[in-house]
Coordinates of C-alpha atoms in Angstrom, one line a residue:
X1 CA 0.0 0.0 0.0
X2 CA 1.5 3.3 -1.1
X3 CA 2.0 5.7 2.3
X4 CA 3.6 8.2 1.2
X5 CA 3.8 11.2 -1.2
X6 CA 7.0 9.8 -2.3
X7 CA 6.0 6.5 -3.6
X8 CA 2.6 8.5 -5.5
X9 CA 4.7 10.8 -7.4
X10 CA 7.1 7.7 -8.4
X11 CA 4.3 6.0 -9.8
X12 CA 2.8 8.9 -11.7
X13 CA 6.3 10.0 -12.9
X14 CA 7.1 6.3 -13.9
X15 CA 3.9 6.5 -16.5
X16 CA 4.1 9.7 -17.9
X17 CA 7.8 9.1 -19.0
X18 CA 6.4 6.1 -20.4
X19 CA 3.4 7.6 -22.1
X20 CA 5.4 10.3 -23.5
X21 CA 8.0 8.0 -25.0
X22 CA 5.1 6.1 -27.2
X23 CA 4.2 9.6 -28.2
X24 CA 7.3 10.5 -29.3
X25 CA 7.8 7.1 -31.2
X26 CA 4.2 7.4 -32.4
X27 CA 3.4 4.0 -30.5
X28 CA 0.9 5.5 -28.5
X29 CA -2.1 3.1 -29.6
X30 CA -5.0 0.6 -27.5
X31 CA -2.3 -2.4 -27.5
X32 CA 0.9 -0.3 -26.3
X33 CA -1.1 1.1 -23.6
X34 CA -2.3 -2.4 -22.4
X35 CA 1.1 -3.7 -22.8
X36 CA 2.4 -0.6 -20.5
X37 CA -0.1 -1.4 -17.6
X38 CA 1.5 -5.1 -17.5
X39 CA 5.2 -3.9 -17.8
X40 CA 4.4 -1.6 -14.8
X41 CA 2.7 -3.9 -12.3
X42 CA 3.9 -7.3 -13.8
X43 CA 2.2 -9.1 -11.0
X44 CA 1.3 -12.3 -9.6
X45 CA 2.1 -9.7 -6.0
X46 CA 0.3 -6.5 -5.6
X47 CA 2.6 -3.7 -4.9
X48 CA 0.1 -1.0 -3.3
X49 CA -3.1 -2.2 -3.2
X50 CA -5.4 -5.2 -2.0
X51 CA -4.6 -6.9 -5.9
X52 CA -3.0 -6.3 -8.9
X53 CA -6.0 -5.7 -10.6
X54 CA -7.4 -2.8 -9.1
X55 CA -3.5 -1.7 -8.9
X56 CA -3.9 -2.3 -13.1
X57 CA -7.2 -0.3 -13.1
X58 CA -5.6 2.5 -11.5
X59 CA -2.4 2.8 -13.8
X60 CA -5.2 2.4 -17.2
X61 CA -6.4 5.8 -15.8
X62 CA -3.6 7.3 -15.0
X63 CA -2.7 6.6 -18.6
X64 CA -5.8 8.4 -19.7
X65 CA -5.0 11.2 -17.2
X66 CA -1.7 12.1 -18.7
X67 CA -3.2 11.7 -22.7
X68 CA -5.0 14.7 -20.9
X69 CA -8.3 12.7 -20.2
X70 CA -11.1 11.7 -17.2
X71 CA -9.7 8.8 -15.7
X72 CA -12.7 6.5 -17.3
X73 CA -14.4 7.0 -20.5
X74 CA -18.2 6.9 -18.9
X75 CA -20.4 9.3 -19.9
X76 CA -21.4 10.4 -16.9
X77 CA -18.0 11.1 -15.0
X78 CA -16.3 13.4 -17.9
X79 CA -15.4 17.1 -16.9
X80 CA -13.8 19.9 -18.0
X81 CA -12.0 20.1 -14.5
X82 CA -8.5 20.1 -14.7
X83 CA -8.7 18.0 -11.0
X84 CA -9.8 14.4 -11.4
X85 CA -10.5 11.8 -8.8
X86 CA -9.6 8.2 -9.6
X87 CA -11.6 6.0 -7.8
X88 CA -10.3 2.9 -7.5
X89 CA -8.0 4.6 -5.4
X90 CA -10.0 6.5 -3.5
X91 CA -11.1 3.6 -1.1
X92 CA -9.3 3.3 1.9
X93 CA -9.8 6.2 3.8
X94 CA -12.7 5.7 7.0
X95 CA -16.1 7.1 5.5
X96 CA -17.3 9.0 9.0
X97 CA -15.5 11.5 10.2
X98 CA -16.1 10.5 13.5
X99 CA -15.2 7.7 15.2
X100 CA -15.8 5.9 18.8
X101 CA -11.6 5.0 20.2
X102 CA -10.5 2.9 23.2
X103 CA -11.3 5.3 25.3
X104 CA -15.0 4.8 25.8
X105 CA -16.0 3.9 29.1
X106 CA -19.8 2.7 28.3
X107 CA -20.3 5.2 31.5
X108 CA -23.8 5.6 32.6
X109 CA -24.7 9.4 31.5
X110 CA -24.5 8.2 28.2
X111 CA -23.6 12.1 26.9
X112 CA -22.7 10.9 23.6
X113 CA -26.0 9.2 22.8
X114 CA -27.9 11.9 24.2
X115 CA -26.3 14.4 22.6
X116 CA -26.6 13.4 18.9
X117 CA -30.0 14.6 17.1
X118 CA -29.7 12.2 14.0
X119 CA -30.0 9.5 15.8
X120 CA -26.6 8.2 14.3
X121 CA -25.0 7.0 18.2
X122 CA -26.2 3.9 19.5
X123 CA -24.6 1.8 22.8
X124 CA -22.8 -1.5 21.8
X125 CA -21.1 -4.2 24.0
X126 CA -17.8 -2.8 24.2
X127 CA -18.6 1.1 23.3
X128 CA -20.4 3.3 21.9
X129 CA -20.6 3.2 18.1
X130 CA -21.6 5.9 15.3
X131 CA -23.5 5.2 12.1
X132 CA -21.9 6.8 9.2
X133 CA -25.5 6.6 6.9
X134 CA -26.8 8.8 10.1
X135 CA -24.5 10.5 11.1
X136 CA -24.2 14.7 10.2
X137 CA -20.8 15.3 11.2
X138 CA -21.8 18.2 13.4
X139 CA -19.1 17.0 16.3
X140 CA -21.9 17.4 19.4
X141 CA -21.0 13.8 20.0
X142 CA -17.0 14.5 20.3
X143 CA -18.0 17.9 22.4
X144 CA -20.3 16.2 25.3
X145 CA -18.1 13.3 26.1
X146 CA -16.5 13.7 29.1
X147 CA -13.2 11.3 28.3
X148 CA -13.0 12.3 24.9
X149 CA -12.9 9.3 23.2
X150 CA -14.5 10.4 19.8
X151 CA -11.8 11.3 17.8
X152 CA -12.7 13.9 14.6
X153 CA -10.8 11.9 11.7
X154 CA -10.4 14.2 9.0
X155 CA -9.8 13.0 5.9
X156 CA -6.4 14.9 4.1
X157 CA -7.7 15.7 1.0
X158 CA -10.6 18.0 2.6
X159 CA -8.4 19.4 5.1
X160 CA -6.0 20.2 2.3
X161 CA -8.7 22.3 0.6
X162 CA -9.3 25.5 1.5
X163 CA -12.6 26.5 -0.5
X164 CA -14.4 23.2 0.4
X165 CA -15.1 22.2 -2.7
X166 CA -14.3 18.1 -1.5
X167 CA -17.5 16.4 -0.2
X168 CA -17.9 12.5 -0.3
X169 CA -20.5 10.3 -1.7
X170 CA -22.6 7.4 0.1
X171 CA -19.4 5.3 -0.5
X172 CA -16.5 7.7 0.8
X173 CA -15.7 8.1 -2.6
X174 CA -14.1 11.7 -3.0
X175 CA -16.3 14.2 -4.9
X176 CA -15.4 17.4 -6.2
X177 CA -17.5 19.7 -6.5
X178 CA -16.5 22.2 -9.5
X179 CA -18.6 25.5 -8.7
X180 CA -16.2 25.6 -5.4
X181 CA -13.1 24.1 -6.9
X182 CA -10.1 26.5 -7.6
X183 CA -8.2 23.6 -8.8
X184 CA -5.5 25.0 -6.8
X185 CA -3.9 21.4 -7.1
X186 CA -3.7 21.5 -2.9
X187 CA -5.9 18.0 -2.8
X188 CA -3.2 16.1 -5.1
X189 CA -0.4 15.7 -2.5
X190 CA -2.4 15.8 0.1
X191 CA -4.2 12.4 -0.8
X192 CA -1.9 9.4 0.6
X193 CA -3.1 7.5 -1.8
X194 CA -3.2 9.2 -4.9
X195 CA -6.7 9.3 -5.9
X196 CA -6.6 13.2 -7.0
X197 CA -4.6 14.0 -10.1
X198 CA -4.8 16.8 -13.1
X199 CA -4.7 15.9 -16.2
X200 CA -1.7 16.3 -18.5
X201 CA -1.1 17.9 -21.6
X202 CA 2.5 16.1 -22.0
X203 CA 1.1 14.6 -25.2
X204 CA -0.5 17.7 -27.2
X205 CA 2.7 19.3 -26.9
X206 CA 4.7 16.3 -27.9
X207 CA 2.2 16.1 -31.4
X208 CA 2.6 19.9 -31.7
X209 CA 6.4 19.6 -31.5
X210 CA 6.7 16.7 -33.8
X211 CA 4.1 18.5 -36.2
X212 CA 6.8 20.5 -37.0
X213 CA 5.2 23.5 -35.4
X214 CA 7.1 26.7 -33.6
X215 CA 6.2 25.1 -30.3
X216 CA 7.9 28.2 -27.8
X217 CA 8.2 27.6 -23.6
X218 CA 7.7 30.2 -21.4
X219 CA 9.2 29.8 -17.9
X220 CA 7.9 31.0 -14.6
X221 CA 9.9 32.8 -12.6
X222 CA 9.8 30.4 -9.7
X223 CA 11.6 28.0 -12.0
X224 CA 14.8 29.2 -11.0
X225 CA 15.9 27.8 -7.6
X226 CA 14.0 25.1 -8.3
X227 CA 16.1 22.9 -9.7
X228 CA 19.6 23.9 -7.6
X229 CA 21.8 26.9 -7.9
X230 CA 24.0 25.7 -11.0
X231 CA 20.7 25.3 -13.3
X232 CA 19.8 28.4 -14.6
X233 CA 17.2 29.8 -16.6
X234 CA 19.7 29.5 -19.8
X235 CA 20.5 26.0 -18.8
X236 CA 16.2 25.4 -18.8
X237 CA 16.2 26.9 -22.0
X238 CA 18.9 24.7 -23.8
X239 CA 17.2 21.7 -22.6
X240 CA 14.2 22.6 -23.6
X241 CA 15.2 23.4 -27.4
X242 CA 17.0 19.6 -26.9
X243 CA 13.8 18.4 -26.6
X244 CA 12.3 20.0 -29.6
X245 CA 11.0 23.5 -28.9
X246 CA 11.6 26.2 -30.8
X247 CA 12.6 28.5 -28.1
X248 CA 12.0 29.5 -24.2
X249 CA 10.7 32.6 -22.9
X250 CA 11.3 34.0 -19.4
X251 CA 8.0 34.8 -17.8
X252 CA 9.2 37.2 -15.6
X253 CA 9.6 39.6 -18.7
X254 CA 5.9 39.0 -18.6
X255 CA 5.6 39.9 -14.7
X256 CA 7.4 43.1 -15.6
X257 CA 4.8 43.8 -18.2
X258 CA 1.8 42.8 -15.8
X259 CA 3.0 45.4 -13.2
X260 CA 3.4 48.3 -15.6
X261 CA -0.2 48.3 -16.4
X262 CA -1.5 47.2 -12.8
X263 CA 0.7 50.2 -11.5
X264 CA -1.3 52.3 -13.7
X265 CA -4.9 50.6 -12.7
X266 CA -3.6 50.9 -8.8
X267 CA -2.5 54.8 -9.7
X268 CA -6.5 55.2 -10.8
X269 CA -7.9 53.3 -7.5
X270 CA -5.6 55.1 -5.4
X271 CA -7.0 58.8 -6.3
X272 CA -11.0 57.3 -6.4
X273 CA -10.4 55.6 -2.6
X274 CA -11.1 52.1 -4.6
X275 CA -9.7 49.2 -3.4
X276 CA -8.2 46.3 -5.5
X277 CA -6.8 43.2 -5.9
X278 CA -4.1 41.5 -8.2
X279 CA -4.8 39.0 -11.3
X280 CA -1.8 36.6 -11.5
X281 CA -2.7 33.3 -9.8
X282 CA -5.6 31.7 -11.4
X283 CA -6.7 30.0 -7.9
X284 CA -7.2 33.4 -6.3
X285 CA -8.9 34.5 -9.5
X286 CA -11.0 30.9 -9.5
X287 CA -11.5 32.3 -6.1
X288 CA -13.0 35.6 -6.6
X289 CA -15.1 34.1 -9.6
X290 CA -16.5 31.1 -7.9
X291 CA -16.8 32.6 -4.7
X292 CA -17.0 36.4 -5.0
X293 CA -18.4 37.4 -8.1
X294 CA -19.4 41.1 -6.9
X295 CA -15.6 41.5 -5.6
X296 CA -14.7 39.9 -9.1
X297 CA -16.4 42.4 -11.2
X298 CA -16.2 45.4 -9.0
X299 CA -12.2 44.8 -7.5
X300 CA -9.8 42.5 -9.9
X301 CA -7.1 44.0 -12.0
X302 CA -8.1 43.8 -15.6
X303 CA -4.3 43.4 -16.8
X304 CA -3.8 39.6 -17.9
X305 CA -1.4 37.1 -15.6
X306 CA 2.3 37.2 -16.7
X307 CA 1.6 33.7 -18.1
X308 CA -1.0 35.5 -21.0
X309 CA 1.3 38.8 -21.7
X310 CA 4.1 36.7 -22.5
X311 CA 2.2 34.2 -24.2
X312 CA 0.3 37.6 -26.4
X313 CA 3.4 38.8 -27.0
X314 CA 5.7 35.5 -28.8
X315 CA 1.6 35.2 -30.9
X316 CA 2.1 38.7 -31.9
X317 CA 6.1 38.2 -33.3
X318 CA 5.1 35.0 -34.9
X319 CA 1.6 34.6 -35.9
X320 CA 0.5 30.3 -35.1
X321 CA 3.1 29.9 -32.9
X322 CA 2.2 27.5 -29.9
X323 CA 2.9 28.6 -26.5
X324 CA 3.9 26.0 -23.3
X325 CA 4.0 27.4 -19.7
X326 CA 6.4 25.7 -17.6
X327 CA 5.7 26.2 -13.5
X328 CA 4.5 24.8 -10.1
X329 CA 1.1 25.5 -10.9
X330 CA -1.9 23.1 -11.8
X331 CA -4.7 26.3 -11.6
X332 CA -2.4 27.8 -14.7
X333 CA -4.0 24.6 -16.9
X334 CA -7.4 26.1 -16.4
X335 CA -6.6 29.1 -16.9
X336 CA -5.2 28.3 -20.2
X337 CA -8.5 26.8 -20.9
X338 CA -10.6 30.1 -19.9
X339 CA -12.6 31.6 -23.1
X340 CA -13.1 34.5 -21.8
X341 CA -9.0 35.2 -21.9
X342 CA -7.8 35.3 -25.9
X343 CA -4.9 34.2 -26.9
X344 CA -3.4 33.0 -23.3
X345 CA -1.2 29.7 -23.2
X346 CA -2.0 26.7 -25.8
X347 CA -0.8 24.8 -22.8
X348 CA 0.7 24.0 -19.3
X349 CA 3.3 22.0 -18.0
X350 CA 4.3 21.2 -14.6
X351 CA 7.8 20.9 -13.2
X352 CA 6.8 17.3 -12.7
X353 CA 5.4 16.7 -16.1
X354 CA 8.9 18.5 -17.3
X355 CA 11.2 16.2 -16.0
X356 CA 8.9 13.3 -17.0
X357 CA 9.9 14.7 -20.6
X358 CA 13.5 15.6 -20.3
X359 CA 13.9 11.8 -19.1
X360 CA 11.2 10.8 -22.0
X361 CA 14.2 11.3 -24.7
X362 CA 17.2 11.1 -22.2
X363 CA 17.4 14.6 -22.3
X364 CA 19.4 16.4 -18.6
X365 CA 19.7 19.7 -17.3
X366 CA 23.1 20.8 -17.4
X367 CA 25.0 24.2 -15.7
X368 CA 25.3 26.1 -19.4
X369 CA 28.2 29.7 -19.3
X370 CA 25.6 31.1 -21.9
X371 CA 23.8 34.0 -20.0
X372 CA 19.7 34.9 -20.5
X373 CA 17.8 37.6 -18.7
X374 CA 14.7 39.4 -20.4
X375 CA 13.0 39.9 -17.3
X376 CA 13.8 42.7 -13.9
X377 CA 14.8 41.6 -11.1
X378 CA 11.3 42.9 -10.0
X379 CA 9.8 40.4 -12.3
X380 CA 12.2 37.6 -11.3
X381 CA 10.8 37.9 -7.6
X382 CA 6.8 37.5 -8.8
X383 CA 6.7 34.5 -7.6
X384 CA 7.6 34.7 -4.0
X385 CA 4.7 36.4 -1.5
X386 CA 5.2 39.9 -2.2
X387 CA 6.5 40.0 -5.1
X388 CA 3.7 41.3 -7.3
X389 CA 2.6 43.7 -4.9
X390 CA 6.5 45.3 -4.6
X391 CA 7.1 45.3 -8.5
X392 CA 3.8 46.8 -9.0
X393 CA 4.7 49.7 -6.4
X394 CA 8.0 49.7 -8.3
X395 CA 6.6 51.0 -11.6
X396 CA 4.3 53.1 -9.7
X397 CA 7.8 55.2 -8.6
X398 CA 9.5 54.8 -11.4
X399 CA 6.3 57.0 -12.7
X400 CA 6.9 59.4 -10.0
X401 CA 3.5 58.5 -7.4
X402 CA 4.0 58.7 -3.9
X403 CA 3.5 55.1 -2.9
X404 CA 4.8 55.3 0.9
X405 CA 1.0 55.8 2.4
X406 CA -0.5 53.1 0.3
X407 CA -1.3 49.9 2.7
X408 CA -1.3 46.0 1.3
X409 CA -2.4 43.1 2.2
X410 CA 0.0 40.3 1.1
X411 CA -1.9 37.1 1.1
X412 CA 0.2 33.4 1.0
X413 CA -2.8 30.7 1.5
X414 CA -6.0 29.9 0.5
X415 CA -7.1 30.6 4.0
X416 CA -5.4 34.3 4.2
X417 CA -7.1 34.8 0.7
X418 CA -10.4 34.0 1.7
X419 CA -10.3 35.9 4.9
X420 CA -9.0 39.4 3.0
X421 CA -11.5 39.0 0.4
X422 CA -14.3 38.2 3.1
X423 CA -13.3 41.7 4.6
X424 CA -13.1 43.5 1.3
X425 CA -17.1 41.8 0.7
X426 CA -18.2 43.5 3.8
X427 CA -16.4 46.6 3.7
X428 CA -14.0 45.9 6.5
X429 CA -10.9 45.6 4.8
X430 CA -8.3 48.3 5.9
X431 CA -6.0 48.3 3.4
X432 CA -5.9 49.3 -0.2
X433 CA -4.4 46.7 -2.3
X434 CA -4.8 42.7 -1.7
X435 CA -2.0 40.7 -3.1
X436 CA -3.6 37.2 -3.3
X437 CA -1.6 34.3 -4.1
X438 CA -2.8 30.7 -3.5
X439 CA 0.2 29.0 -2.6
X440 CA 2.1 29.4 1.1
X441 CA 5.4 31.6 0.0
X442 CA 3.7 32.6 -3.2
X443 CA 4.3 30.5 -6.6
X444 CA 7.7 28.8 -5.6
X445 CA 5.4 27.1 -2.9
X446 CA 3.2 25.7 -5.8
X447 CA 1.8 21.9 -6.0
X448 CA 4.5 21.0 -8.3
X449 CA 7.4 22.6 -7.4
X450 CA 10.5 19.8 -7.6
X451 CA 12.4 20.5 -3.8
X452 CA 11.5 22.0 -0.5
X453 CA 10.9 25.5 -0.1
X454 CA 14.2 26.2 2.1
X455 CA 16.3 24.6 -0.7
X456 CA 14.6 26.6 -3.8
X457 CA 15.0 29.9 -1.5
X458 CA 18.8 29.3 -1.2
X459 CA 19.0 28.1 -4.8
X460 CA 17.2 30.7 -6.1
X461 CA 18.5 33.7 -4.0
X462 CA 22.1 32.8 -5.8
X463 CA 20.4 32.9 -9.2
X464 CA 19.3 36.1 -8.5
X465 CA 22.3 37.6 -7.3
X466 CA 23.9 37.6 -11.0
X467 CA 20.8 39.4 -12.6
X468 CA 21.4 42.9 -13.5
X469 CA 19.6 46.1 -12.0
X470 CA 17.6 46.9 -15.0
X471 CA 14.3 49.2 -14.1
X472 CA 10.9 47.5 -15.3
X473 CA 9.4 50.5 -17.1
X474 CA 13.2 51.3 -18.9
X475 CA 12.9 47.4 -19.7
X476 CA 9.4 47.2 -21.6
X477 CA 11.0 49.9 -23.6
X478 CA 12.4 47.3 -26.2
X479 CA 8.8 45.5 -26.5
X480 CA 6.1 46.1 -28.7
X481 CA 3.7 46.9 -26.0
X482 CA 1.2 49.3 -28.1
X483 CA 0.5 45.9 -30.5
X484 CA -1.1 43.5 -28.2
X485 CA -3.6 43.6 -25.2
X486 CA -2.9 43.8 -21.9
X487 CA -6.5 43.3 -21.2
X488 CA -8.5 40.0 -19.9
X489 CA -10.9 41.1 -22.5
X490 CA -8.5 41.3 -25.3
X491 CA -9.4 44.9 -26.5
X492 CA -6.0 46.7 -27.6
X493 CA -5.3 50.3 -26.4
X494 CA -4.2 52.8 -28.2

């Protein structure tokens, strides 16, 4: 049985390497697939589960998952969320939350029973007991007894998520439910057993590059650190164009470009008394929209994510170019997917799903002398909390505002999100700017990002250290900023 993250990841690395290298030998077919689920649990012995056949079942879907399916092909269980549950998997956690321990005494006040208005506690031989079809999960059982012997088992994918969006079915099977879900991507390594995963896009990209099409990556700025202090965002970039794509853009040039034209949206909200809140991580955003829809019409940033500018920008130079983020972020994939956001990423890859690739055609990241920097150093630190909010106020003083009265609100969490945007609804909210970002420590603490946050802030600070002190606003200078839109909408302004 798989008890760790460790051993989940293994397993879901182990078959997207392997699904990407049919791909690229164009073997990806119905008998190669079968053929795959064998080679990776051979059998007669189960490795995680009860059998190797439901371990089989689970591999078949996450086969479908990274051919950027639903885990099954019934009608009834296909989505558009990025976030899938695979439920053979999903079967071993207890289905009531609350449970009778050791520690009941059978004593005589009988608080427990007494206490429960559903009629789900009933006295046994050797204690009490709880009946999961009854029972409400409202905890007055766990409050009245006196030795505290019911114990509140929460399961670790709903305590992971912080908009409640994971509710269970008559079975304990986990259920998502999409008009709550962010697909922040907080559920997927949360689950000791793997059942939530996000689809993959590994194999689009792999078709588009061996189409013979300008496939172009753009990097997120958390990406460096990430992968230790000798890989640069140069040596990213010459693996990447090992593997086949055209070229590799930095996103932080994008970041710089976001906070130009949030400066001058903040510069507006600042003279009216208006308050605001940023538009780069799509979880906050899926937040607001889901959530929030008055604060989403009335206090988001209109300017795009980094991820879209950059992504506007490379569709502008070269018309039918196909653009690939590269990050720690899952939400990114559905933003990729939004309509209402033209021209945003074709589509997103994780670090995870990266390294599945670079291994896919023995591909490595090497230390490379060539330098690369497109981006400020204020657009480099995007993706740490703060970040945004400090480049935006940047450009605001590089335009001459006075910026040292304005108050933020830097927000690292779902939970510090929800509770600034909960003050802004109800008109408590002291100060004038929320910088909301999903992850704990911003972007670089995303679902996918490849080492522990202490190593990628040591890593990363080095990286850093050798960029040069370019302004953001002197630095758009050399782009084409006048040709595409900065705009959710898409409208162009002139």
């Amino acid at each position: 049985m798989i008890t760790n993250d460790v051993g989940i990841i293994h397993l879901k690395h182990v078959i997207l390497e392997e699904v990407a290298r049919l791909a690229w030998e164009d073997r990806l077919n119905e008998e190669e697939k079968d053929a795959l689920v064998y080679k990776i649990i051979p059998g007669p012995l189960a490795q995680y589960r009860c059998c190797i056949y439901k371990e089989r079942e689970i591999v078949r879907q996450r086969i479908r998952l990274a051919e950027g399916l639903c885990p099954t092909a019934d009608p009834e269980q296909q989505s558009d969320n990025v976030i899938q549950v695979i439920h053979p998997a999903c079967e071993e956690c207890p289905i009531s939350s609350y449970t009778v321990t050791d520690n009941c005494r059978l004593c005589i006040g009988k608080a427990c029973l007494n206490s429960c208005r559903f009629g789900a506690v009933s006295i046994g031989h050797d204690r009490s007991h709880i009946d999961a079809a009854k029972c409400r999960e409202c905890g007055k059982c766990a409050e009245a007894c006196p030795y505290s012997a019911i114990a509140h088992l929460e399961r670790p994918c709903k305590k992971a998520c912080p908009t409640g969006a994971i509710t269970y079915d008559e079975y304990g099977i986990c259920r998502i439910d999409e008009s709550k879900c962010v697909q922040c991507g907080h559920g997927i390594h949360a689950c000791p057993f793997g059942a939530i995963a996000a689809k993959s896009y590994l194999v689009d990209i792999i078709r588009e590059i061996k189409a013979g099409k300008k496939v172009i990556a753009m990097c997120a700025p958390a990406t460096e650190g990430q992968f230790g202090a000798d890989i640069s965002m140069a040596s990213v970039r010459h693996a990447l164009k090992e593997l086949g794509f055209w070229d590799m853009v930095e996103v932080g040039l994008g970041a710089d470009m976001t906070a130009a034209y949030e400066s001058k949206e903040w510069t507006e909200a600042l003279e009216e008394g208006r308050k605001m809140t940023t538009s780069c991580c799509p979880a906050f955003i899926g937040l607001l929209k889901k959530s929030f829809p008055e604060q989403f019409a009335e206090n988001k940033s209109e300017i795009v994510s980094p991820m879209c500018a950059v992504s506007r920008y490379l569709k502008y130079l070269y018309p039918g170019c196909v653009t690939v983020f590269l990050g720690p972020c899952v939400a990114k994939k559905a933003e990729a997917q939004d309509p209402s956001i033209p021209d945003n990423a074709d589509y997103v890859m994780t670090y995870g799903e990266f390294r599945a690739l670079l291994r896919s055609k023995d591909v490595e990241l090497k230390p490379v002398e060539e330098r690369y920097q497109e981006a400020s150093i204020f657009g480099k630190r995007f993706a740490t909390s703060g970040g945004v909010a400090n480049a935006v106020i940047e450009c605001m003083q590089e335009r001459g505002v006075d910026t040292k009265d304005i108050r933020l609100r830097k927000c690292a969490g779902g939970k510090e999100c929800i509770q600034a945007v909960t003050l802004l609804k109800y008109g408590k909210l002291p100060e004038d700017f929320i910088e909301g970002m999903f992850c704990p420590g911003g972007c670089v603490g995303g679902p996918s990002k490849h080492k522990t946050e202490g190593e990628i802030t040591k890593a990363r600070e080095n990286l850093l250290s050798q960029a040069d002190g370019r302004k953001v606003l002197e630095n758009l200078k050399d782009y084409p900023m006048e040709e595409f839109s900065m705009y959710r909408d898409g409208r162009l302004e002139r």
